[in-house]
Tab-separated table of C-alpha atoms in Angstrom:
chain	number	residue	atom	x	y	z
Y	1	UNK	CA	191.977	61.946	74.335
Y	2	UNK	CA	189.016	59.741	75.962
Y	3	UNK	CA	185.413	60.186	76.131
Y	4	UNK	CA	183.981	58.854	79.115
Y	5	UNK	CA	180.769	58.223	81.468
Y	6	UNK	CA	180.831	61.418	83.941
Y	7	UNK	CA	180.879	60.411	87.676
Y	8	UNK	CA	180.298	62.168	90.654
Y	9	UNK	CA	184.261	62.138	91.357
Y	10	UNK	CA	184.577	64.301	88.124
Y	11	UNK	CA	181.956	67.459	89.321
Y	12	UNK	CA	185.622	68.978	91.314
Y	13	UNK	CA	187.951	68.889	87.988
Y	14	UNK	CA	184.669	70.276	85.881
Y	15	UNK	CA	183.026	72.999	87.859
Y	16	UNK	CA	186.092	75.505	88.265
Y	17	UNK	CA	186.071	75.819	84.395
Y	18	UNK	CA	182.168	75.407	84.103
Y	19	UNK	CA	182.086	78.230	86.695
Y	20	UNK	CA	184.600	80.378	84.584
Y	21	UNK	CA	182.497	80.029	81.686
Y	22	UNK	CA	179.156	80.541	83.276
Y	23	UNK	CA	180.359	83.634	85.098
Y	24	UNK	CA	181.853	85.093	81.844
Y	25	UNK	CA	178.033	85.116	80.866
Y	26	UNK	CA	178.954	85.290	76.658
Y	27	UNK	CA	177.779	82.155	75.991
Y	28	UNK	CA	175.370	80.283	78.002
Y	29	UNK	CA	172.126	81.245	79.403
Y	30	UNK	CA	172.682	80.309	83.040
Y	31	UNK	CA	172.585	82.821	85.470
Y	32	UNK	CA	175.962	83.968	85.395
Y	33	UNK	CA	175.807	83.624	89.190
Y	34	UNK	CA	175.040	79.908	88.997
Y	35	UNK	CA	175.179	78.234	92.066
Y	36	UNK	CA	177.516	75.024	92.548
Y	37	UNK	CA	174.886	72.474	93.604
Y	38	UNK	CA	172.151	73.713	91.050
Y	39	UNK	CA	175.165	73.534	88.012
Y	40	UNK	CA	175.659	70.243	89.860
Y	41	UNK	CA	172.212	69.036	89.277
Y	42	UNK	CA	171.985	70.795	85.561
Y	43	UNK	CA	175.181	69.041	84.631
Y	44	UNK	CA	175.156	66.124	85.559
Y	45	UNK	CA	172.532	63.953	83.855
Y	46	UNK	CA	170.502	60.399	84.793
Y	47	UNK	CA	168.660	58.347	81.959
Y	48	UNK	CA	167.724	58.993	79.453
Y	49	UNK	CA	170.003	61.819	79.785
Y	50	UNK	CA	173.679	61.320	79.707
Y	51	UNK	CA	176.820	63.361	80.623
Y	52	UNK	CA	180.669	62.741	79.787
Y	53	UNK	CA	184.024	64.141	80.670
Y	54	UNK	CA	187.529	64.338	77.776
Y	55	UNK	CA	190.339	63.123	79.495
Y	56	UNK	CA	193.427	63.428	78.370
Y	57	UNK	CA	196.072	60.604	78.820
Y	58	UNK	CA	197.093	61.489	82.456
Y	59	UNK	CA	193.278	61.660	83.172
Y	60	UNK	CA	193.041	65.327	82.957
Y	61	UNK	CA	189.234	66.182	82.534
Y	62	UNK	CA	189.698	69.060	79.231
Y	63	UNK	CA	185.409	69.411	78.785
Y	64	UNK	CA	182.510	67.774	79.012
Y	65	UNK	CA	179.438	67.241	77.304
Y	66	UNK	CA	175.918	66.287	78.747
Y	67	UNK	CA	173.144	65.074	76.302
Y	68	UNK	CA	169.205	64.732	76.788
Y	69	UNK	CA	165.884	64.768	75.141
Y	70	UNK	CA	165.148	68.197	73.835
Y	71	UNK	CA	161.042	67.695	73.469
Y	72	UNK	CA	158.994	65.143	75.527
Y	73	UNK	CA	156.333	62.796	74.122
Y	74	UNK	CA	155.621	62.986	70.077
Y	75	UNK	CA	158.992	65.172	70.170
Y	76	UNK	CA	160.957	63.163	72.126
Y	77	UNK	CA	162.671	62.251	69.078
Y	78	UNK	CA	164.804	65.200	68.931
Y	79	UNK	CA	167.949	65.160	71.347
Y	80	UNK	CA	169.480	68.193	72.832
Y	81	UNK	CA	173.041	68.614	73.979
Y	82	UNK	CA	175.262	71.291	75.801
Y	83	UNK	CA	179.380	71.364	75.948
Y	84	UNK	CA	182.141	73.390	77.774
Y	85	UNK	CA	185.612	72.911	77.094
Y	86	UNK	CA	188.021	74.267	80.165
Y	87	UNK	CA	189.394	77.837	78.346
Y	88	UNK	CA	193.141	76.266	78.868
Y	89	UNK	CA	192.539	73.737	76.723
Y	90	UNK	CA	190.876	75.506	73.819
Y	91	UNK	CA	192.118	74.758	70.246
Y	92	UNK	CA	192.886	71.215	71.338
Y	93	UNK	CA	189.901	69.733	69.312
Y	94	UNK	CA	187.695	68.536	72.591
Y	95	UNK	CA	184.842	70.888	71.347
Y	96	UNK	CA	184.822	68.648	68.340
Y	97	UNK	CA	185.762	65.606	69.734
Y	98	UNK	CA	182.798	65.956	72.241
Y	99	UNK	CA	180.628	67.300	69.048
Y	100	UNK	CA	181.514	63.853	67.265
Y	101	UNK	CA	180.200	61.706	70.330
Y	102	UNK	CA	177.153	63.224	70.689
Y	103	UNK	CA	176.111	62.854	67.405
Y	104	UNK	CA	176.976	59.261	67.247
Y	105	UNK	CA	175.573	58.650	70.827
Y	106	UNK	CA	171.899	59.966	69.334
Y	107	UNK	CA	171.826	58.302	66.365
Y	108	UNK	CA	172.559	55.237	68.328
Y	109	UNK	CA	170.041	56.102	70.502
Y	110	UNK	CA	167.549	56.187	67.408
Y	111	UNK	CA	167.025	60.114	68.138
Y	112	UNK	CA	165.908	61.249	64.425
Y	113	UNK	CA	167.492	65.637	65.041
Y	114	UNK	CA	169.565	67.290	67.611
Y	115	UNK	CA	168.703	70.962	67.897
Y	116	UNK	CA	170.319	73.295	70.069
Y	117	UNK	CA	168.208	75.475	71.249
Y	118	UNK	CA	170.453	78.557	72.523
Y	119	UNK	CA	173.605	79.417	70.767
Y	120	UNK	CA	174.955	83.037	71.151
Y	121	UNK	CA	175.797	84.179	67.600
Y	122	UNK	CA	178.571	85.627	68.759
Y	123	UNK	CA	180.021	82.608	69.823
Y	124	UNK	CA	181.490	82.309	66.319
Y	125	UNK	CA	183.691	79.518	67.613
Y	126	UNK	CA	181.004	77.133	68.148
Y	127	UNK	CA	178.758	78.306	65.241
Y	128	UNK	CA	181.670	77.752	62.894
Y	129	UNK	CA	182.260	73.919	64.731
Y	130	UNK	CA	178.689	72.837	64.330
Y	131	UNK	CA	178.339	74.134	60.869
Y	132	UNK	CA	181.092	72.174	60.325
Y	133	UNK	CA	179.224	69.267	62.119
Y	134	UNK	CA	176.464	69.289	60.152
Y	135	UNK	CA	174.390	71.700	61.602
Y	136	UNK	CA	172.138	74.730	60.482
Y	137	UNK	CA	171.058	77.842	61.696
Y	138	UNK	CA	167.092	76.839	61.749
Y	139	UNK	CA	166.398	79.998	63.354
Y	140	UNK	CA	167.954	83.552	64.841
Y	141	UNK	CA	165.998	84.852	68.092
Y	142	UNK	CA	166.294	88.465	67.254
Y	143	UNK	CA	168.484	90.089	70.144
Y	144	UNK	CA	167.469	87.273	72.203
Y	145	UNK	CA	171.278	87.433	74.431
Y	146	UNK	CA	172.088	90.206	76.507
Y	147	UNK	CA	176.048	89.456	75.976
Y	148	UNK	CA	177.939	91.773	78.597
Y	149	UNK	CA	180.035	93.704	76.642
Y	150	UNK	CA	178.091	93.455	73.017
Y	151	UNK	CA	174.908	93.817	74.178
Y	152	UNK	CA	171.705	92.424	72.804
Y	153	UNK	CA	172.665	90.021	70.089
Y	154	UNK	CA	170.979	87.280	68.368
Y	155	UNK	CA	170.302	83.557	69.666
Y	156	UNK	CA	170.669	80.589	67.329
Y	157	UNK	CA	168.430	77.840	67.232
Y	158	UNK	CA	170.787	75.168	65.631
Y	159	UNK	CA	169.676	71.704	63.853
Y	160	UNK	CA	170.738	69.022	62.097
Y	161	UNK	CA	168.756	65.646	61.028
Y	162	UNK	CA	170.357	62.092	62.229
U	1	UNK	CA	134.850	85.815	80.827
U	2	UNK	CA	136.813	86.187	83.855
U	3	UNK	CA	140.614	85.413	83.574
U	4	UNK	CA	142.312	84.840	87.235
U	5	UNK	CA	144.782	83.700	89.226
U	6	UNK	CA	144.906	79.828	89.051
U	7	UNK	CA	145.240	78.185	92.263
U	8	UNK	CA	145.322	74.874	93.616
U	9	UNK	CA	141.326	74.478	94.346
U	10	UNK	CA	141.268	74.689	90.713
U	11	UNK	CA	143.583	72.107	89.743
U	12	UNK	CA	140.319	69.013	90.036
U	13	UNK	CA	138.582	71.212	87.152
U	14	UNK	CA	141.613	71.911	85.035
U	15	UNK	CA	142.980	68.516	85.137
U	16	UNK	CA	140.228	66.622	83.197
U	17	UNK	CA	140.507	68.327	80.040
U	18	UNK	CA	144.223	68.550	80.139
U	19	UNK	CA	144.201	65.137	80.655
U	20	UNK	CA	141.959	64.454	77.658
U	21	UNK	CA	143.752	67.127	75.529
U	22	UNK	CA	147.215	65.596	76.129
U	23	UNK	CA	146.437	61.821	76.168
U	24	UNK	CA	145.020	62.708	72.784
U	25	UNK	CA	148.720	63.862	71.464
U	26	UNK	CA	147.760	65.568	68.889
U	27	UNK	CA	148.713	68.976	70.454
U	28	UNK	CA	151.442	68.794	73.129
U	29	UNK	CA	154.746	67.329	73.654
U	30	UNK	CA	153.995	66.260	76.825
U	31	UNK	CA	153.988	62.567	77.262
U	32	UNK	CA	150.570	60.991	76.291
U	33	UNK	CA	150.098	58.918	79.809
U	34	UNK	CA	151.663	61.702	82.018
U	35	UNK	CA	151.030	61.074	85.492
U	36	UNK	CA	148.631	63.726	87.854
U	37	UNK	CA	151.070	64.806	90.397
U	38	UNK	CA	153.518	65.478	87.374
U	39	UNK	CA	151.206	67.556	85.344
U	40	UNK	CA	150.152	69.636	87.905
U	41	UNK	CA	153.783	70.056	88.873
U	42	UNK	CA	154.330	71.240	85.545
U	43	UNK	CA	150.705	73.354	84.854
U	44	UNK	CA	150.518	75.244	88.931
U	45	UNK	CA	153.332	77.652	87.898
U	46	UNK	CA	155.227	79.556	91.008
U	47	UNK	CA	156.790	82.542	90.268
U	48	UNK	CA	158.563	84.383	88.246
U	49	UNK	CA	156.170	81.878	86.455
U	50	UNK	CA	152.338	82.687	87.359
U	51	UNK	CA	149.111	80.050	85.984
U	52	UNK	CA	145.767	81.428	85.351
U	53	UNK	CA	142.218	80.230	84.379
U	54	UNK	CA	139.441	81.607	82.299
U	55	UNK	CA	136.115	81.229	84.052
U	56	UNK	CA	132.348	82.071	83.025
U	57	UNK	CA	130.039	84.009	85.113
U	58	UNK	CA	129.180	81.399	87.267
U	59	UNK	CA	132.435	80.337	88.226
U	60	UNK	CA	133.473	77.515	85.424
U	61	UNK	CA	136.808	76.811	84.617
U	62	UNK	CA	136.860	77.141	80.533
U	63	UNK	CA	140.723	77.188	79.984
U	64	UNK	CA	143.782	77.611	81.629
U	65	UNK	CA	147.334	79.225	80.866
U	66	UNK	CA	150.527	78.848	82.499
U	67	UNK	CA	153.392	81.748	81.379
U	68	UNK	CA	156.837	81.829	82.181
U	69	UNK	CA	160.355	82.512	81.387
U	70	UNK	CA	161.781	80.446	78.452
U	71	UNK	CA	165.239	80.865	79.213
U	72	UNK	CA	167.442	81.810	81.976
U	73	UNK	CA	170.474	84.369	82.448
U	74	UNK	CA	171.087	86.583	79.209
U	75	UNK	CA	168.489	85.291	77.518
U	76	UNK	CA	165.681	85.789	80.175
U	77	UNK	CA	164.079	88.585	78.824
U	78	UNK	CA	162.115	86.020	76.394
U	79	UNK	CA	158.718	84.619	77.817
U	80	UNK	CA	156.382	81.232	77.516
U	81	UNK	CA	153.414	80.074	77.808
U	82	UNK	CA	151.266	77.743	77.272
U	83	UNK	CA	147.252	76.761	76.929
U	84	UNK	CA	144.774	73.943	77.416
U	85	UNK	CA	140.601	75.198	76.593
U	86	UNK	CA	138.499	72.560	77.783
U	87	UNK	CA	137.784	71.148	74.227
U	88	UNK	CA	133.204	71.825	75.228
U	89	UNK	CA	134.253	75.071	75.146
U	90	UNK	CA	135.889	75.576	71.844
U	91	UNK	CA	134.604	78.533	69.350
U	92	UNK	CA	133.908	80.814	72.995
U	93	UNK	CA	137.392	82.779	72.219
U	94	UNK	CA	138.312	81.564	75.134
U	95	UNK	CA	142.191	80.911	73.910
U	96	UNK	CA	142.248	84.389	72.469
U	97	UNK	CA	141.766	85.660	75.631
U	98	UNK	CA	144.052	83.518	77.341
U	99	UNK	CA	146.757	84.814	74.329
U	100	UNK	CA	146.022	88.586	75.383
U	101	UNK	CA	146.453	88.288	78.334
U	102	UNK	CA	149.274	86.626	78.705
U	103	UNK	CA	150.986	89.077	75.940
U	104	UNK	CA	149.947	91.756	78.460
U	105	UNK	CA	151.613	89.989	81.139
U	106	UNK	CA	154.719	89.773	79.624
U	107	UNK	CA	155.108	93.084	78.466
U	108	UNK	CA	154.245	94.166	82.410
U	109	UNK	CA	156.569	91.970	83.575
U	110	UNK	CA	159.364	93.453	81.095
U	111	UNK	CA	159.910	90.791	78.868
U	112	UNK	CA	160.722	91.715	75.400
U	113	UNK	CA	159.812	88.919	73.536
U	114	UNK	CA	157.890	85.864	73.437
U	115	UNK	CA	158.587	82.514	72.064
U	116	UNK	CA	156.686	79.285	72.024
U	117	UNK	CA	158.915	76.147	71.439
U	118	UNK	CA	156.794	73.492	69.858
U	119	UNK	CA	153.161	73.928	68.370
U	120	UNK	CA	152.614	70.977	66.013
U	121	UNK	CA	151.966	72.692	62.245
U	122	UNK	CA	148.806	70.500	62.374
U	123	UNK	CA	147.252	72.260	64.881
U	124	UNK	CA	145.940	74.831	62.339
U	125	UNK	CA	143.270	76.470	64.402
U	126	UNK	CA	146.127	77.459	67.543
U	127	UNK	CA	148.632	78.640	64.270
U	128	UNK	CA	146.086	80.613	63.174
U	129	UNK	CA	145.522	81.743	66.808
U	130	UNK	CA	149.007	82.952	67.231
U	131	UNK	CA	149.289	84.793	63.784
U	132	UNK	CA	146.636	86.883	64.431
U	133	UNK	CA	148.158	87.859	67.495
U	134	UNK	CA	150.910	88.957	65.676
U	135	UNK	CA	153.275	85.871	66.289
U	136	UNK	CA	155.449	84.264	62.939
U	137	UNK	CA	156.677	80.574	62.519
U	138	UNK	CA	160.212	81.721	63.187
U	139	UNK	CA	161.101	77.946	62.417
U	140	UNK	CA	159.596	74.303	61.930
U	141	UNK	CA	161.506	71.570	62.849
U	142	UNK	CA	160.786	69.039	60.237
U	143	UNK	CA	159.525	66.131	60.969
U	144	UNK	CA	159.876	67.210	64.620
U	145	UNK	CA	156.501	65.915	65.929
U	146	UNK	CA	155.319	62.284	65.593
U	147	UNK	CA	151.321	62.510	65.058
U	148	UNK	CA	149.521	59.670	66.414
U	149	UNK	CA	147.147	59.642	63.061
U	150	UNK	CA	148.803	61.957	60.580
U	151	UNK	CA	152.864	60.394	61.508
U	152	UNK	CA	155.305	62.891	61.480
U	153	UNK	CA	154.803	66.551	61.063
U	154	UNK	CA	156.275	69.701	61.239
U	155	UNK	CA	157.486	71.478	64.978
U	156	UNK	CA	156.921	75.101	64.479
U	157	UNK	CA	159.065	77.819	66.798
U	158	UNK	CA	156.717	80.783	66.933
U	159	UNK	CA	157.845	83.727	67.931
U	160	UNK	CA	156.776	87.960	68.853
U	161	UNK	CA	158.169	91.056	69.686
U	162	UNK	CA	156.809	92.125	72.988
């Protein structure tokens, strides 16, 4: 598996699976009815922002990351970052793979934390991965998701220093 | 005290003292030389967010708010907002005010929570602000604001019930 610079050419292989994901509506908060050019324009980042695609050795994009400032100004020192791994190719170790860049990518950077602001705590899958990333659980919004089928449940604001 | 609809005739009396307040950076984590155009891109809210001002009897601007939501899809049902009092007008309860109102806003508009993302621990007198109207520090990110005098401090997530 690769980790590389997202281009342009890469937006048709991610946004059927970013789409899938969206539209499920369990784990993001997008609008589950996300149009293509506004994912587009979410996704896909420009300094000091940066987005990336895991290929695997036929060039098969399997997820991508993007990565950004969280805070502006005297907060600016805390990066963000967002991931979706295509559904087929769960249990491959992208998630983490992906997770692992990131991290190094900020600290290289000289970001100081990477919090993420909005993860579904039912999304025990990626709660469990950036646990075992180094993360915390700073923070539970109480019922702050409306998850389709579970209803309201709590949001996770994760951290972890640099 | 008069709290109203902002509009754009007001933006020339809003914009020195949010100008002052965030080139100070004591207070915001916006960035300390942010351009005009950009902060009143940011401050002029359209909806579903809405900007208002507090003005005296004779027509003053004293302090401004903008409100909005702070996420999108399933977790839209949590508001922002934000405040600038010009700083000659401090001790007037003019923020207070502002906070009501904008609590009353959000429960109007639905919302069933609020949440504000980054006040800077420092800032004792808006903390103290936002307890009394019933917020909590739901979580500080440590070390998550770089004070231009007092170096880095705590980032405290603040949060209510609506």
């Amino acid at each position: 598996m690769l980790i590389r610079e997202a281009t342009l050419a890469d937006w048709p292989a991610i946004w059927p699976f970013l789409r899938e994901i969206v539209a499920a509506g369990e784990t993001y908060t997008y609008p589950r009815d996300l149009p293509e050019e506004q994912a587009r324009a979410m996704w896909l980042l420009e300094p000091p922002g940066r987005t990336v695609v895991a290929v695997d050795d036929g060039g098969a994009v399997l997820g991508t990351a993007k990565m950004n400032p969280n805070h502006m100004g005297g907060a600016a020192h805390i990066a963000s970052a967002s991931f979706m791994v295509d559904p087929g190719c769960s249990g491959r170790g992208v998630g983490r793979a992906l997770g692992e860049h990131v991290l190094e990518w900020a600290r290289a950077e000289g970001y100081r934390a990477m919090q993420f602001n909005a993860v579904v705590e039912t999304n025990t899958r990626a709660v469990a991965l950036w646990r075992s990333l180094g993360f915390e659980v700073l923070a539970t919004l109480p019922e702050g998701f409306h998850h389709p089928t579970k209803g309201y449940v709590g949001l996770h604001i994760m951290y972890r220093r640099l």
